[in-house]
């Protein structure tokens, strides 16, 4: 024990100036603490309450004579005392137990003296009765069970323990006795110490005598006794630890007891005056045989050190309160000792380089991880400064999670200490605290050391765990840089980073077939993503295989499980070929093959329009590359110069071969262009079904492509399909194709078939402005213009007069026929005018006659009933006569002439209403061959000429 180090982890509080207050005049017999108070019982029967710093609060008279024992309860503010009171009768003992409620104060005092207050005594119990004979009390202990139940144990010098259990305040209690020593013993030993132990629902009681240690178990009825040891101790040398262990101090050692017997033993020599326990420390007041002084030691048993040691006078009481240890001396002086803070204790240890002790100290006092890590760091720094790198790293490893890793890494970046750094980084990854930079550094360490075994362990050690403990992307990047491609691929595959796996296969290893096989085994969604990213490389080296994979992704191939859904719904769920167009940016030939295959396979794709647009662009382009031909040519170039015996022969042969290849290439290109143009025309026609208003491609884009690439056939089809007939003949005009132009007008200029007759006028204007002899064509055009009466002769003459190459003979016959027709029309109009004039004169004469002359009605029969006409009769100006009874209520209209008259009125009303319908008038003018005739007809009907007088202000 003399080897234990001594430290000053405790210090005297209040500057060492601490003593019992003067208000306490009696001799101190007992003490207790709790609830922020220290209670002192004296031989004059008074109890004094002291505040922090042993300041006197108040006192009261608890017993008339001496107080032997007292105990402050923790759960309730109750005080239990055992003391002597006045003896009422010789048969009754003066000793009694009192219970005070310190929260309830009652005034006391007599006469005119100043009254003071004292706690309310809520119960007084006689300890000794007829069944419990009187003996000297040597120990006293109270256990607070579930409130308000108390368990009171009173030890006697007769070797018995009197127990009182129940609600003491209401005296609902039961008493029983425990016998420590056997009845056969002639000299029973007194009870020198008691200790309660609560283990779950089991209540146990330690009982100590000078010659034994016993344990009572109250789970059994009656309580069972178990002898733990044949040795005991004296009074004040018994305590309980915070782990419910019984502590006994004897001159040779300090003993700990569990429920099953003696536990650890600490050989501290010297008579133990007092034994105590404080926050994991063992407190001992040991008598010094050489003088009258005593030594007060505080032992840290976990760390095997003496936390404090001081020489003290004779100690009468020892207790703990306010986080301090309080020693009350026999001369009424006091000593308050408090524990220093952790930082002060550690500083003390650091100054002496006692880092191991410091580590044990912080761990034993359950300090937080940060505080422990700080001590370990300082210890590691100390070892590092002594060049003990292995041990220093062992300490730094324990700081992982609390100390910034860069602090340690920076110290071990030297190449000679790379093994220590590797060890630290491995531990960092094991605990899942490594960042991307740490992973990079560790992998670099492995590659620098060329330690493939450790690299394998690091990367492949988590086969069964599933989740990797490092940053995947960083590991892959470092392994690639160090040419550990196999490891990089393993990590990428395990982590499901398919893009990295393929990047290594394609960019580093050039394993295109393996990459394609890998993509084929992926989920469709993952396969689509990877093909988008690396499709350019795959198309360049393996175009056919890449197209097969794309076909499987974009069609129903290889997905029989999903065939249950409707075709349209499933196709909409699949990737679109449009998503993969970018990978064919340098390989349009492969793109064309892919889209053709897809279009043949899937007829109702959601991306049909985009696909057709792309195919049209490919079909109509003049400079579409042909990779297969160019590759073949390159191969031929490499083999040509090996033939022939001499340089001149080789040169001449190579020149001739070059010409042949050039011609062959030109022919292939021309044939390919014509084939693609035919495909383009076929696509334009097939993708615009006759039953649909709009095509399955962008019409504007198709027109632009046809114009850019001078694809006249496609342009003519599109214009004709869109009914842009004028643009159709403009194409023929631009191509100077007169035969095709006239044939087109024959087809598109027939109004009976929905054509546009105005095309003939445009055609005539074209020939009029042509500036060359086109008499044959003009005659043919005039035939159709005359047949359908499309243009008046004057317009025809004006149009053709601009062409100086045309003679009058071209239109001589046409003009003669037109003059003859016009003459006939003029004669017919003259005869019609004369007829209308005669009819008008007759009508005017009849109107004048009706106005001026009388009418004689000579009809003898009624026009309605054909009977003889008699009065009353009604005669109409139309020379019809009727009986009045035959007319009924309508006497103002002739029943015979009324229908004709009404029809005329109805026609007039309709004409007036049509005159207000301007839209119909303009529509008739626009749709008629001869708009002038429509206007003349409206004038003839008297509709346009009819005006109404407006307001005066309008004139």
mmCIF file of C-alpha atoms in Angstrom, residues 5-11 13 278-281 298-300 303 305-308 323 325 337-367 371 375 378:
data_model
loop_
_atom_site.group_PDB
_atom_site.id
_atom_site.type_symbol
_atom_site.label_atom_id
_atom_site.label_comp_id
_atom_site.label_asym_id
_atom_site.label_seq_id
_atom_site.Cartn_x
_atom_site.Cartn_y
_atom_site.Cartn_z
ATOM 1 C CA UNK A 5 0.807 7.466 -5.202
ATOM 2 C CA UNK A 6 -0.559 10.349 -3.214
ATOM 3 C CA UNK A 7 -2.298 13.288 -4.884
ATOM 4 C CA UNK A 8 -4.136 16.336 -3.712
ATOM 5 C CA UNK A 9 -7.406 15.822 -5.551
ATOM 6 C CA UNK A 10 -9.299 17.348 -2.607
ATOM 7 C CA UNK A 11 -8.944 20.690 -0.881
ATOM 8 C CA UNK A 13 -13.291 24.534 1.685
ATOM 9 C CA UNK A 278 -18.108 9.330 -0.934
ATOM 10 C CA UNK A 279 -18.639 9.376 -4.735
ATOM 11 C CA UNK A 280 -16.670 6.190 -5.330
ATOM 12 C CA UNK A 281 -13.941 7.085 -2.833
ATOM 13 C CA UNK A 298 -9.311 9.326 0.730
ATOM 14 C CA UNK A 299 -8.656 6.259 -1.436
ATOM 15 C CA UNK A 300 -9.419 5.879 -5.152
ATOM 16 C CA UNK A 303 -7.043 3.742 -9.890
ATOM 17 C CA UNK A 305 -4.114 5.990 -5.581
ATOM 18 C CA UNK A 306 -4.605 8.131 -2.508
ATOM 19 C CA UNK A 307 -6.662 11.102 -3.624
ATOM 20 C CA UNK A 308 -6.079 13.059 -0.413
ATOM 21 C CA UNK A 323 -20.728 17.692 -2.162
ATOM 22 C CA UNK A 325 -16.826 15.652 3.358
ATOM 23 C CA UNK A 337 -13.084 18.905 2.323
ATOM 24 C CA UNK A 338 -14.288 19.165 -1.292
ATOM 25 C CA UNK A 339 -13.166 17.499 -4.516
ATOM 26 C CA UNK A 340 -11.304 19.580 -7.030
ATOM 27 C CA UNK A 341 -12.640 19.894 -10.545
ATOM 28 C CA UNK A 342 -11.507 17.445 -13.195
ATOM 29 C CA UNK A 343 -9.413 19.998 -15.044
ATOM 30 C CA UNK A 344 -7.365 20.811 -11.963
ATOM 31 C CA UNK A 345 -6.756 17.157 -11.252
ATOM 32 C CA UNK A 346 -5.700 16.482 -14.811
ATOM 33 C CA UNK A 347 -3.349 19.466 -14.859
ATOM 34 C CA UNK A 348 -1.727 18.108 -11.770
ATOM 35 C CA UNK A 349 -1.197 14.739 -13.447
ATOM 36 C CA UNK A 350 -0.016 16.229 -16.732
ATOM 37 C CA UNK A 351 2.689 18.203 -14.958
ATOM 38 C CA UNK A 352 4.052 14.936 -13.627
ATOM 39 C CA UNK A 353 3.561 13.159 -16.988
ATOM 40 C CA UNK A 354 1.204 10.682 -15.322
ATOM 41 C CA UNK A 355 -0.938 10.224 -18.386
ATOM 42 C CA UNK A 356 -1.903 6.638 -17.582
ATOM 43 C CA UNK A 357 -3.264 7.730 -14.228
ATOM 44 C CA UNK A 358 -5.103 10.605 -15.894
ATOM 45 C CA UNK A 359 -6.720 8.253 -18.396
ATOM 46 C CA UNK A 360 -7.820 5.864 -15.672
ATOM 47 C CA UNK A 361 -9.119 8.800 -13.649
ATOM 48 C CA UNK A 362 -11.371 10.225 -16.353
ATOM 49 C CA UNK A 363 -12.630 6.774 -17.254
ATOM 50 C CA UNK A 364 -13.408 5.840 -13.666
ATOM 51 C CA UNK A 365 -15.303 9.064 -13.077
ATOM 52 C CA UNK A 366 -17.413 8.436 -16.195
ATOM 53 C CA UNK A 367 -16.326 11.607 -17.898
ATOM 54 C CA UNK A 371 -12.668 14.765 -22.033
ATOM 55 C CA UNK A 375 -6.312 13.144 -22.148
ATOM 56 C CA UNK A 378 -2.007 14.645 -24.694
#
